XYZ file of C-alpha atoms in Angstrom:
281
model
C 82.959 93.304 67.597
C 80.222 96.212 66.549
C 76.631 95.781 67.895
C 74.018 97.679 66.369
C 70.529 98.842 68.557
C 67.372 97.366 67.287
C 65.430 98.397 69.975
C 65.017 100.294 73.180
C 62.927 101.274 76.096
C 62.759 102.375 79.479
C 62.823 99.828 82.798
C 63.065 101.042 86.382
C 65.014 103.599 85.589
C 67.437 101.413 83.461
C 67.189 100.277 80.128
C 66.011 97.477 77.905
C 67.446 96.949 75.001
C 67.801 94.347 71.864
C 71.321 94.545 69.529
C 72.386 92.550 66.465
C 75.347 91.944 65.349
C 77.527 89.104 63.174
C 78.679 86.173 64.618
C 81.539 84.973 63.310
C 82.057 82.113 65.462
C 78.701 80.746 64.571
C 78.386 81.640 61.168
C 75.145 84.226 61.208
C 73.304 86.988 62.496
C 72.242 87.323 65.870
C 70.018 89.092 67.979
C 70.950 89.068 72.236
C 68.817 92.053 74.654
C 70.659 93.523 77.300
C 69.533 95.515 80.965
C 71.951 98.164 81.369
C 70.416 99.518 85.487
C 70.901 102.856 86.138
C 73.821 102.747 87.854
C 75.702 102.579 84.384
C 75.347 106.279 84.475
C 78.754 105.982 87.206
C 80.526 103.675 86.035
C 80.641 100.040 84.511
C 78.031 97.019 86.413
C 79.110 93.490 86.774
C 76.948 91.267 84.605
C 74.517 88.030 84.980
C 74.984 85.897 81.645
C 70.982 84.101 81.046
C 70.475 81.093 78.866
C 66.711 80.524 77.843
C 65.200 76.998 77.493
C 63.663 75.219 74.218
C 61.819 77.375 71.670
C 62.954 80.292 73.114
C 65.034 83.243 71.580
C 66.604 86.395 73.535
C 63.120 88.041 74.340
C 61.807 85.410 76.582
C 63.457 85.875 80.209
C 63.157 90.098 79.726
C 59.205 89.894 79.208
C 57.849 87.677 81.772
C 60.059 86.491 84.905
C 60.109 90.323 85.890
C 63.918 90.421 86.552
C 64.474 94.386 86.156
C 63.289 95.717 89.058
C 65.929 93.447 91.816
C 68.497 94.025 89.032
C 68.028 97.594 88.465
C 68.241 98.071 92.592
C 71.158 95.986 92.931
C 73.296 97.255 89.760
C 73.546 94.324 87.705
C 73.185 94.023 83.767
C 71.384 91.364 82.622
C 72.904 89.445 79.178
C 70.393 87.648 77.342
C 71.710 85.840 74.003
C 69.377 83.832 71.615
C 69.631 80.195 72.626
C 70.786 78.920 68.499
C 71.669 80.689 65.778
C 69.642 81.874 63.014
C 69.034 82.971 59.556
C 67.861 80.954 56.751
C 71.218 78.947 55.965
C 71.607 77.731 59.482
C 70.295 73.897 59.504
C 67.350 73.010 61.471
C 65.499 69.853 62.689
C 64.506 68.523 59.134
C 61.015 67.710 60.891
C 60.184 70.929 63.156
C 60.751 69.554 65.836
C 61.072 71.885 69.205
C 64.363 70.148 70.935
C 66.916 69.897 67.778
C 68.307 72.512 65.602
C 66.942 76.109 65.612
C 65.967 77.404 69.190
C 67.773 74.114 70.816
C 71.359 74.757 70.507
C 72.455 72.927 73.929
C 75.314 75.649 74.650
C 77.682 72.788 72.740
C 80.063 72.693 70.356
C 78.913 70.803 67.385
C 81.112 68.063 65.477
C 78.724 67.099 63.172
C 77.902 68.094 59.799
C 75.851 70.182 59.305
C 75.569 72.211 62.393
C 79.613 71.771 63.456
C 79.538 75.126 61.283
C 76.650 77.042 62.758
C 75.599 75.169 66.178
C 79.183 76.361 68.231
C 76.846 77.802 70.965
C 79.302 77.132 73.955
C 82.338 79.323 71.783
C 79.313 82.034 72.062
C 78.351 81.925 74.985
C 81.645 81.618 77.074
C 84.215 83.695 74.553
C 82.049 85.968 71.654
C 79.794 87.342 73.651
C 81.558 88.516 76.626
C 83.693 90.307 74.608
C 81.252 92.267 72.445
C 80.005 93.160 75.790
C 82.512 94.575 77.410
C 84.255 96.497 74.444
C 80.585 98.067 73.563
C 78.759 98.422 77.015
C 79.517 99.723 80.428
C 79.629 96.184 81.440
C 83.159 94.540 83.539
C 84.300 91.690 83.313
C 82.679 90.315 87.428
C 80.447 87.267 85.151
C 77.502 85.276 86.618
C 75.640 82.640 84.950
C 72.389 81.336 85.300
C 69.839 79.967 83.272
C 66.312 78.148 82.656
C 66.067 73.860 81.435
C 67.855 73.753 78.771
C 69.902 77.127 79.383
C 69.804 75.527 83.534
C 72.142 73.240 81.551
C 73.776 75.531 80.035
C 74.656 77.570 82.744
C 75.585 74.421 85.409
C 77.793 73.421 82.193
C 79.605 76.773 81.363
C 80.233 77.533 85.087
C 81.295 75.010 85.976
C 83.905 74.720 82.969
C 85.284 78.104 83.433
C 84.680 78.671 87.251
C 87.593 81.445 87.459
C 85.096 83.584 84.842
C 82.311 83.395 86.871
C 81.593 84.766 90.260
C 78.376 82.241 90.920
C 75.983 79.993 89.303
C 72.235 79.419 89.603
C 69.791 77.149 87.309
C 65.588 76.496 87.320
C 64.937 73.929 86.325
C 68.294 71.951 84.591
C 68.577 69.130 82.211
C 71.265 67.782 85.051
C 72.360 64.672 83.239
C 71.646 65.427 80.210
C 73.772 61.865 78.889
C 70.795 59.875 80.530
C 68.002 61.559 79.450
C 65.897 61.930 76.060
C 66.299 65.805 75.545
C 69.694 65.471 76.151
C 70.737 61.917 73.748
C 69.190 62.853 70.953
C 70.995 66.492 70.960
C 73.853 64.846 71.945
C 74.068 61.994 68.938
C 73.336 64.624 66.644
C 75.281 67.626 67.528
C 78.496 65.246 69.271
C 78.297 62.164 67.202
C 77.777 58.543 68.087
C 81.062 58.702 70.879
C 79.376 59.126 74.333
C 82.912 60.157 75.584
C 82.568 63.086 74.059
C 79.322 64.114 76.080
C 80.504 64.060 79.397
C 82.328 67.504 78.474
C 78.389 68.719 78.482
C 77.475 67.187 81.371
C 76.630 69.254 84.678
C 76.566 65.857 87.180
C 79.753 64.372 85.237
C 81.757 67.495 85.231
C 80.572 68.163 89.702
C 81.456 64.560 90.487
C 85.227 64.654 88.255
C 85.931 68.538 90.023
C 86.095 66.270 93.485
C 84.396 69.798 95.058
C 87.329 71.797 94.464
C 86.992 75.179 91.898
C 83.226 75.057 92.378
C 81.984 78.191 92.433
C 78.725 78.656 94.591
C 75.696 77.444 92.932
C 72.153 77.749 93.360
C 68.871 75.776 91.779
C 65.848 75.464 91.884
C 63.370 72.908 91.017
C 59.755 72.565 91.211
C 58.053 69.481 92.718
C 54.693 69.628 89.660
C 57.275 69.935 87.216
C 56.035 67.326 84.271
C 59.389 67.396 82.863
C 61.313 66.684 86.394
C 61.298 62.461 85.921
C 62.359 61.750 82.576
C 64.327 65.001 81.458
C 65.583 67.322 84.344
C 66.570 64.340 86.991
C 67.750 66.747 89.711
C 68.712 63.755 92.142
C 71.354 62.629 89.625
C 72.964 66.623 90.172
C 71.756 65.541 93.929
C 73.504 62.996 94.921
C 76.893 64.740 93.274
C 76.205 67.649 95.344
C 76.759 65.601 98.388
C 79.601 62.601 97.014
C 82.095 65.492 96.577
C 80.728 67.653 99.321
C 80.334 71.225 96.754
C 78.416 72.824 99.195
C 75.821 73.628 95.775
C 72.469 75.099 97.256
C 69.534 72.810 95.985
C 65.949 73.736 96.485
C 62.697 71.945 96.130
C 60.028 74.163 95.783
C 56.466 72.023 96.181
C 53.252 72.624 93.756
C 55.982 75.047 91.348
C 56.072 73.614 87.424
C 58.511 74.534 84.972
C 56.832 77.702 83.910
C 57.446 81.217 83.884
C 55.451 81.830 86.913
C 58.007 79.299 88.683
C 61.269 81.611 87.817
C 59.200 85.047 88.569
C 58.339 83.801 91.898
C 62.280 83.090 92.595
C 64.154 85.507 90.675
C 64.324 88.128 92.758
C 65.988 85.054 94.790
C 68.745 84.263 92.372
C 70.125 87.741 92.034
C 70.566 88.647 95.285
C 72.580 85.227 95.543
C 74.502 86.153 93.004
C 75.258 90.052 93.532
C 76.704 88.750 97.011
C 79.368 86.717 95.344
C 79.918 89.512 92.327
C 80.799 91.350 95.192
């Protein structure tokens, strides 16, 4: 349960830091990024866990979203893991595809070979990483979770399956119904096999319907209407329908003119952090 400091920068009175550690869950060396606000000088602070999308590492959000200013004001730590296991011993897609293998862990626990030994990102995010962070850093066990695209899928699934662990959930451009779209079908068949009943545990729309609206944390979802992945891969309408059917109370905002990029995230990240801060209090 030890971490090694790799890099540190001062920003908005806080610290943007990159750490490395040996993961017993993923069986490899992992890196993750953290923003610690200036309030850590007075004691532990709550955390927002950010899950990034396809092809990303732990550095995309910290360098592109512009989240540190508001996090510093609100006294929120930002915990930013990588999107998959890494290293020479970790298997990757044979054709180098961007949507499977390294950079595309999909926040599931793989059950198929050769992925099973390393691709257990669900357990890593839910159990190992928070335990590591809370044991080594001035961060409390008050948590919220957020993410983008594949990471939005991960945030919704993890938050819905672990509602007692997360005060709130938010997502940008999430893959809300992966069992019904090409990205999800490819990833789930590879990591989880052909038994599609096993896929249901990692589908936010299925999980929301199954909840019947009970024990659902507050949810904020932003989706750009000009997102080129919306119609084929993201399919926000499925989550909207499930939310209305069970009365879960999720706030789902369709944003005219915005696409899938970090410009979209940077525009609305302040809303999301203030949403989480209000629930973490």
